[in-house]
Coordinates of C-alpha atoms in Angstrom, one line a residue:
M1 CA 0.0 0.0 0.0
V2 CA 2.8 2.3 0.9
L3 CA 4.6 1.4 -2.3
I4 CA 1.5 2.3 -4.4
K5 CA 1.2 5.7 -2.6
G6 CA 4.8 6.4 -3.2
R7 CA 4.5 5.7 -6.9
L8 CA 1.4 7.8 -7.1
M9 CA 3.2 10.7 -5.4
M10 CA 6.1 10.4 -7.8
K11 CA 3.7 10.4 -10.8
L12 CA 1.9 13.5 -9.4
S13 CA 5.2 15.2 -8.8
S14 CA 6.4 14.4 -12.4
N15 CA 3.1 15.7 -13.8
M16 CA 3.4 18.9 -11.7
I17 CA 7.0 19.4 -12.9
L18 CA 5.9 18.9 -16.5
F19 CA 3.1 21.3 -16.0
L20 CA 5.3 24.0 -14.5
L21 CA 7.9 23.5 -17.3
T22 CA 5.1 23.9 -19.8
V23 CA 4.0 27.1 -18.1
V24 CA 7.5 28.5 -18.1
L25 CA 8.0 27.7 -21.8
V26 CA 4.8 29.4 -22.7
L27 CA 5.7 32.5 -20.7
L28 CA 9.2 32.6 -22.3
A29 CA 7.6 32.3 -25.7
F30 CA 5.2 35.1 -24.9
V31 CA 8.0 37.3 -23.6
H32 CA 10.1 36.6 -26.6
K33 CA 7.2 37.5 -28.9
E34 CA 6.6 40.8 -27.0
L35 CA 10.3 41.7 -27.1
L36 CA 10.2 41.2 -30.9
R37 CA 7.2 43.5 -31.0
D38 CA 9.1 46.0 -28.9
K39 CA 11.5 47.0 -31.6
F40 CA 11.4 50.7 -32.2
V41 CA 9.9 50.9 -35.7
I42 CA 8.3 54.1 -37.0
P43 CA 5.3 53.3 -39.3
A44 CA 6.0 54.1 -42.9
P45 CA 4.2 57.1 -44.4
T46 CA 1.5 56.3 -46.9
G47 CA 1.7 59.3 -49.3
A48 CA 2.8 59.4 -53.0
Y49 CA 6.1 61.2 -52.1
R50 CA 9.2 60.2 -50.2
V51 CA 10.3 62.5 -47.4
G52 CA 13.2 64.9 -47.4
Y53 CA 14.7 66.3 -44.2
Q54 CA 16.8 69.3 -43.0
E55 CA 17.6 70.9 -39.7
R56 CA 17.9 74.6 -39.0
V57 CA 19.0 76.5 -35.9
L58 CA 17.1 79.8 -35.8
M59 CA 18.1 82.7 -33.6
D60 CA 15.5 85.3 -32.5
S61 CA 17.5 88.4 -31.8
A62 CA 14.4 90.1 -30.5
R63 CA 14.2 87.8 -27.5
V64 CA 16.9 87.5 -24.8
A65 CA 17.6 84.0 -23.4
S66 CA 20.1 83.5 -20.7
T67 CA 20.4 79.7 -21.5
S68 CA 21.7 80.4 -25.0
S69 CA 25.4 81.0 -25.8
S70 CA 24.4 83.7 -28.1
G71 CA 22.3 85.5 -25.4
Y72 CA 19.2 85.2 -27.6
R73 CA 16.4 82.6 -27.9
N74 CA 17.6 79.8 -30.2
L75 CA 15.4 77.1 -31.7
I76 CA 16.2 73.9 -33.5
V77 CA 13.7 73.2 -36.2
S78 CA 13.4 70.1 -38.3
L79 CA 11.9 70.5 -41.8
Y80 CA 10.1 67.6 -43.5
Y81 CA 9.0 67.9 -47.1
P82 CA 8.0 65.9 -50.1
T83 CA 10.7 64.5 -52.4
T84 CA 11.1 62.0 -55.2
E85 CA 14.9 61.6 -55.0
C86 CA 16.5 59.7 -52.1
E87 CA 20.0 58.5 -51.7
G88 CA 21.7 56.5 -49.0
E89 CA 20.2 55.6 -45.6
S90 CA 17.4 57.4 -44.0
V91 CA 18.0 59.7 -41.0
S92 CA 18.5 58.2 -37.6
Y93 CA 15.8 58.8 -35.1
L94 CA 18.3 60.2 -32.6
S95 CA 21.9 61.5 -32.9
P96 CA 24.5 59.5 -31.0
E97 CA 25.2 62.4 -28.7
S98 CA 21.6 63.0 -27.8
P99 CA 20.7 63.1 -24.1
V100 CA 17.1 62.1 -24.9
V101 CA 17.4 58.4 -23.8
H102 CA 18.8 59.4 -20.4
N103 CA 16.3 62.2 -19.8
L104 CA 13.4 60.2 -21.1
A105 CA 14.2 57.4 -18.7
Q106 CA 14.0 59.9 -15.8
V107 CA 10.7 61.4 -17.1
L108 CA 9.1 58.0 -17.6
G109 CA 10.6 56.4 -14.5
L110 CA 12.1 53.5 -16.5
P111 CA 15.6 52.0 -16.5
E112 CA 17.7 53.6 -19.2
K113 CA 18.7 50.3 -20.6
S114 CA 15.1 49.4 -21.4
L115 CA 15.0 52.4 -23.8
K116 CA 18.3 52.0 -25.5
H117 CA 16.6 50.6 -28.7
I118 CA 15.1 54.1 -29.4
A119 CA 18.6 55.3 -30.3
E120 CA 18.9 52.5 -32.9
G121 CA 15.7 53.6 -34.7
K122 CA 15.5 54.9 -38.2
T123 CA 13.1 57.3 -39.8
H124 CA 11.8 57.4 -43.3
S125 CA 13.4 60.8 -44.0
Y126 CA 16.4 61.5 -46.2
L127 CA 18.8 64.3 -45.4
N128 CA 19.0 67.2 -47.9
A129 CA 17.0 65.4 -50.5
P130 CA 15.7 67.9 -53.2
V131 CA 12.2 69.2 -52.9
A132 CA 9.7 67.5 -55.2
D133 CA 8.6 69.4 -58.3
V134 CA 5.3 70.8 -56.9
D135 CA 3.6 74.1 -57.4
E136 CA 3.1 74.9 -53.8
L137 CA 3.6 73.5 -50.3
P138 CA 1.0 74.1 -47.6
V139 CA 2.7 74.5 -44.2
V140 CA 2.2 72.8 -40.9
L141 CA 4.1 73.7 -37.8
F142 CA 4.4 71.0 -35.1
S143 CA 5.1 71.6 -31.4
H144 CA 6.0 68.8 -28.9
S145 CA 4.8 68.3 -25.4
I146 CA 6.5 69.6 -22.3
N147 CA 9.7 67.5 -21.9
G148 CA 9.1 66.2 -25.4
M149 CA 11.2 66.8 -28.5
R150 CA 10.9 67.9 -32.1
G151 CA 11.1 64.3 -33.5
Q152 CA 8.6 62.8 -31.0
N153 CA 5.8 62.6 -33.6
T154 CA 7.8 61.5 -36.6
Y155 CA 5.0 59.0 -37.6
L156 CA 2.7 62.0 -38.1
V157 CA 5.0 64.7 -39.6
E158 CA 6.4 62.2 -42.1
E159 CA 2.9 61.2 -43.1
L160 CA 1.9 64.8 -43.8
A161 CA 5.2 65.5 -45.8
S162 CA 4.5 62.4 -47.9
H163 CA 1.2 63.9 -48.9
G164 CA 2.7 67.2 -50.0
Y165 CA 3.0 69.3 -46.9
L166 CA 6.1 71.2 -45.6
V167 CA 6.2 70.4 -41.8
A168 CA 8.4 72.5 -39.5
S169 CA 8.9 70.7 -36.2
I170 CA 10.0 73.1 -33.5
E171 CA 12.1 72.2 -30.4
H172 CA 11.1 74.6 -27.7
D173 CA 14.5 75.1 -25.9
G174 CA 14.3 74.8 -22.1
Y175 CA 11.1 72.8 -22.2
S176 CA 12.2 69.8 -24.4
I177 CA 13.8 66.6 -23.3
G178 CA 17.2 67.7 -24.5
S179 CA 18.1 70.1 -27.4
V180 CA 21.7 69.7 -28.6
F181 CA 23.0 72.8 -30.4
P182 CA 25.9 72.9 -32.9
D183 CA 28.0 74.8 -30.4
G184 CA 27.7 72.0 -27.9
V185 CA 25.1 73.6 -25.6
V186 CA 22.6 71.1 -24.3
G187 CA 19.1 72.5 -23.4
D188 CA 17.6 71.5 -20.1
F189 CA 14.2 70.0 -19.4
L190 CA 11.4 71.1 -17.0
K191 CA 11.6 69.6 -13.6
H192 CA 8.1 70.2 -12.4
D193 CA 4.6 69.3 -13.7
V194 CA 2.7 72.2 -15.3
L195 CA -0.5 70.4 -14.4
Q196 CA 0.4 71.2 -10.8
D197 CA 1.1 74.9 -11.6
V198 CA -1.4 76.1 -14.1
S199 CA -0.3 79.8 -13.7
A200 CA 3.3 78.9 -14.7
G201 CA 1.8 77.0 -17.7
G202 CA 0.1 80.2 -18.7
E203 CA 3.4 82.1 -18.9
I204 CA 5.1 79.3 -20.8
I205 CA 2.3 78.9 -23.4
D206 CA 2.7 82.5 -24.5
L207 CA 6.4 82.0 -25.0
W208 CA 5.7 78.9 -27.2
S209 CA 3.2 80.9 -29.3
E210 CA 6.0 83.5 -29.8
D211 CA 8.2 80.6 -31.0
Q212 CA 5.6 79.4 -33.5
L213 CA 5.1 82.9 -34.9
F214 CA 8.9 83.4 -35.1
V215 CA 9.4 80.2 -37.1
Y216 CA 6.5 81.2 -39.4
E217 CA 8.4 84.5 -40.1
Q218 CA 11.6 82.5 -40.7
L219 CA 9.9 80.3 -43.3
Q220 CA 8.9 83.5 -45.2
Q221 CA 12.6 84.3 -45.5
L222 CA 13.5 80.7 -46.4
N223 CA 10.9 80.9 -49.2
N224 CA 12.3 84.1 -50.5
K225 CA 16.0 83.6 -50.1
G226 CA 16.6 79.9 -49.5
K227 CA 18.1 77.5 -52.1
L228 CA 16.1 74.5 -51.1
F229 CA 12.6 75.9 -51.9
S230 CA 11.9 77.8 -55.1
R231 CA 9.1 80.0 -53.7
Q232 CA 7.0 76.9 -53.3
I233 CA 6.0 77.5 -49.7
N234 CA 2.5 78.7 -49.4
L235 CA 2.4 80.6 -46.1
G236 CA -1.2 81.7 -46.9
K237 CA -2.1 78.0 -46.2
A238 CA -0.6 77.3 -42.8
G239 CA -1.8 75.3 -39.9
L240 CA -0.6 74.2 -36.4
V241 CA -0.5 70.9 -34.6
G242 CA 0.9 69.8 -31.3
H243 CA 0.9 67.2 -28.7
A244 CA -0.1 68.0 -25.1
F245 CA 1.3 71.4 -24.2
G246 CA 2.3 71.9 -27.9
G247 CA -1.4 71.3 -28.9
A248 CA -2.6 73.8 -26.3
A249 CA 0.0 76.3 -27.6
S250 CA -1.3 75.8 -31.1
F251 CA -4.8 76.7 -30.0
N252 CA -3.4 79.7 -28.0
T253 CA -1.6 81.0 -31.1
V254 CA -4.6 81.2 -33.4
T255 CA -6.3 83.5 -30.8
V256 CA -3.4 86.0 -30.9
S257 CA -2.6 85.8 -34.7
D258 CA -4.5 85.4 -37.9
V259 CA -1.6 84.0 -40.0
F260 CA -2.7 80.3 -39.3
E261 CA -5.8 78.9 -40.9
S262 CA -6.4 76.0 -38.4
A263 CA -5.1 74.2 -35.4
V264 CA -4.9 70.7 -34.0
N265 CA -4.5 69.7 -30.3
L266 CA -3.5 66.2 -29.4
D267 CA -4.5 65.6 -25.8
G268 CA -3.4 68.9 -24.3
F269 CA -5.0 70.8 -21.4
Y270 CA -5.8 74.4 -22.3
F271 CA -3.4 76.6 -20.3
G272 CA -3.3 80.4 -20.3
E273 CA -6.1 83.0 -20.5
N274 CA -6.4 83.5 -24.2
Y275 CA -9.1 80.8 -24.5
T276 CA -11.5 83.5 -23.3
K277 CA -10.9 85.4 -26.6
G278 CA -11.9 82.4 -28.7
T279 CA -11.3 82.0 -32.5
Y280 CA -13.4 81.4 -35.6
K281 CA -10.6 79.3 -37.1
P282 CA -11.4 75.6 -37.5
L283 CA -10.1 73.5 -34.7
L284 CA -9.5 69.8 -34.2
E285 CA -9.1 68.1 -30.8
I286 CA -8.2 64.5 -30.4
R287 CA -7.7 63.2 -26.9
A288 CA -7.2 60.0 -25.0
E289 CA -10.6 59.2 -23.5
P290 CA -10.2 60.1 -19.8
R291 CA -11.2 57.6 -17.1
P292 CA -14.3 58.9 -15.2
A293 CA -13.4 60.4 -11.8
E294 CA -15.4 57.9 -9.9
E295 CA -13.5 55.1 -11.4
M296 CA -10.0 56.5 -10.5
K297 CA -8.3 54.4 -7.9
P298 CA -6.4 56.1 -5.0
R299 CA -3.0 55.0 -6.5
Q300 CA -4.0 56.5 -9.9
L301 CA -5.0 59.8 -8.3
E302 CA -1.7 59.9 -6.4
Q303 CA 0.2 59.4 -9.6
V304 CA -1.4 62.4 -11.2
G305 CA -1.1 64.4 -8.0
M306 CA -4.8 65.3 -7.7
S307 CA -7.8 64.6 -5.5
R308 CA -10.8 63.0 -7.1
Q309 CA -12.6 66.4 -7.3
E310 CA -9.5 68.1 -8.7
Y311 CA -9.3 65.4 -11.4
Q312 CA -12.9 65.8 -12.2
T313 CA -12.5 69.6 -12.5
M314 CA -9.4 69.6 -14.7
M315 CA -10.1 66.6 -17.0
F316 CA -13.8 67.2 -17.5
D317 CA -15.4 70.4 -16.2
E318 CA -12.6 72.9 -16.8
W319 CA -11.4 71.2 -20.0
N320 CA -14.8 71.4 -21.6
R321 CA -15.4 74.9 -20.3
R322 CA -12.2 76.2 -21.9
I323 CA -12.8 74.4 -25.2
N324 CA -16.3 75.8 -25.4
Y325 CA -14.8 79.3 -25.0
Y326 CA -12.1 78.6 -27.6
A327 CA -14.4 77.4 -30.4
K328 CA -16.5 80.3 -31.8
G329 CA -16.5 78.5 -35.2
V330 CA -16.3 74.9 -36.3
I331 CA -14.6 72.3 -34.0
Y332 CA -14.1 68.6 -34.5
R333 CA -13.6 66.6 -31.3
Y334 CA -12.6 63.0 -31.0
A335 CA -11.6 60.7 -28.1
L336 CA -9.7 57.4 -28.7
H337 CA -10.9 54.6 -26.4
G338 CA -8.1 53.0 -24.4
A339 CA -5.5 55.5 -25.6
K340 CA -3.0 57.0 -23.1
H341 CA -1.2 60.3 -23.2
L342 CA 1.9 58.9 -24.9
S343 CA -0.2 57.0 -27.5
F344 CA -0.1 60.1 -29.7
T345 CA 3.7 60.1 -29.9
D346 CA 6.5 57.8 -31.2
L347 CA 7.8 57.5 -27.6
V348 CA 5.1 54.9 -26.9
L349 CA 7.0 52.7 -29.3
A350 CA 10.0 52.8 -26.9
V351 CA 8.2 51.5 -23.9
P352 CA 8.9 47.8 -23.0
F353 CA 5.8 45.6 -23.4
K354 CA 4.0 48.6 -24.9
R355 CA 1.0 46.5 -26.3
L356 CA 0.3 45.1 -22.8
L357 CA 0.7 48.4 -21.0
L358 CA -0.5 51.0 -23.5
G359 CA -2.8 49.1 -26.0
D360 CA -2.8 49.0 -29.8
C361 CA -0.2 51.7 -30.6
K362 CA -0.5 51.0 -34.3
Y363 CA -4.2 51.7 -34.3
Y364 CA -3.8 55.0 -32.3
H365 CA -1.1 56.2 -34.7
N366 CA -3.1 55.3 -37.8
E367 CA -6.3 56.9 -36.4
T368 CA -4.4 60.1 -35.5
R369 CA -2.8 60.3 -39.0
V370 CA -6.1 59.8 -40.8
L371 CA -7.9 62.5 -38.7
V372 CA -5.1 65.1 -38.8
K373 CA -4.5 64.7 -42.5
A374 CA -8.2 64.9 -43.4
F375 CA -8.5 68.0 -41.3
F376 CA -5.6 69.8 -42.9
D377 CA -6.6 68.6 -46.4
H378 CA -9.9 70.3 -45.7
T379 CA -8.7 73.5 -44.1
L380 CA -5.5 74.1 -46.1
K381 CA -6.2 72.3 -49.4
G382 CA -10.0 72.8 -49.7
A383 CA -10.8 69.1 -49.8
S384 CA -14.1 67.6 -48.5
F385 CA -14.3 66.7 -44.9
G386 CA -16.8 64.0 -45.4
L387 CA -14.5 61.3 -44.0
I388 CA -14.9 62.7 -40.5
G389 CA -18.1 64.7 -40.7
S390 CA -18.7 67.9 -38.8
S391 CA -19.8 68.3 -35.2
S392 CA -20.9 71.2 -33.1
L393 CA -20.4 72.1 -29.5
A394 CA -24.0 71.2 -28.7
E395 CA -23.3 67.6 -29.7
P396 CA -21.4 65.1 -27.5
I397 CA -17.7 64.3 -28.3
H398 CA -17.4 61.7 -31.0
A399 CA -15.5 58.8 -29.6
V400 CA -13.4 56.4 -31.8
S401 CA -12.8 52.9 -30.5
A402 CA -10.1 50.5 -31.4

C-alpha cells in the first residue's frame, strides 16, 4: 500500500514538474514575442512622395535668453517635405550624442537600458533630398509636449510630408527633453509638472506661441532667399498641430494671430487665459478618453497628484469649459478609447511591453494620422471633410474605439 502511494506521489510530482515547465516555456515564448514587437519601428508614411529632411537653428535676436550661448532665444527646427529623389540611408531617429534616452528614462521612471533601442531607430526621411517638383507646399508647424522633442511625432509629420506638406517641427528650448545645439550647448528639461502649476503653464504657453510665430516668419525668409525651396512654400495656407502642451499652444496661437488657418490639439489641457478670446478658425481636438473620476483608484490619483474632485474639475469640467470658449466656429472633437497620453507620440514605441501596458499603438497612430491629414486637407487644401463629418459644441464628443 505504501509502495503504491509512493509511486502515485512520484507520478503526481512528475506531472506537476511537467506542467510547470510547460507554463515557463509558454511564458518565455510570450515574452520573446513581445520583445520582438518592442523593436522601435516608425510606421512608414502612406503618401505618394518620399520624405526629405533638413535641420535649422534659428536665432530670434528680438528675444533675450540666458540659457543660450548667443544670449538670444535659439530654436532647433526640423523640416520635413516631399521629395522624389532619395540616396543613402534614412536619417537616424536620434543622434548618438543626444541626451534624450537618459532624460526620457528619468521622465518615464524607467531603466535607461530598457529604452536603448530608441537610439537605434531609423526614420523614413532623407537628409538634404531635393524638394519635389510641386507648385506649392501648404505649411504645418508642429510643437512637442513639455519635456518632449521635435522628433517625437515622426510618424505624423512624415505622413503629412509624404502627402505634399512642408512640416516645420519646433524644439522649444528649455522645455524639451534635450536640445543639442551645434555649439555643444545642451538644453535642459522642465523639472516640475505644469498640471500642478497652471499659472506657470500660462506664462510658458505665450512663449511657445511666440516661438511658433517666429518660425513662421523665418519660413517666409526661407521661401524668398533659400536655395532648397523655389518659392514653393504657401504661407497663406498654414496650420498648427501639437501634442499636449504643444497642442494647447497651437490653439493659443490662433487666438493671438491670424496667419494660421487652423489648429490641432492632441490631448493637451488648455493653459493660459487666451481661451476666453476664442477663435473662428477651424479646430480639431483628439484626446485620450479620460477615465471617469469615480473610477479612478487612489493610486492613480496619487500618480497624477490630484484629489478626485481636482481630477474631475481639470479633466472634464474645466477642460470642456475652456474648449467651449475657444471654439467660436467649427470644432471637431474625438476621443480614442483606451489611448494613453503617450499614445499620440513615437515615444510609446520605446516603452517595453507597450502593447500590454498601452494598448494598440499601431491603431492609435493610424487613427491620428487619418484624422489630422483629413483636417488639414480640408482647411488648407479645400478638400471635402466627409471622412470625418462635422460636429458642433452642442453635440457630444465623438469617440473612436479600437
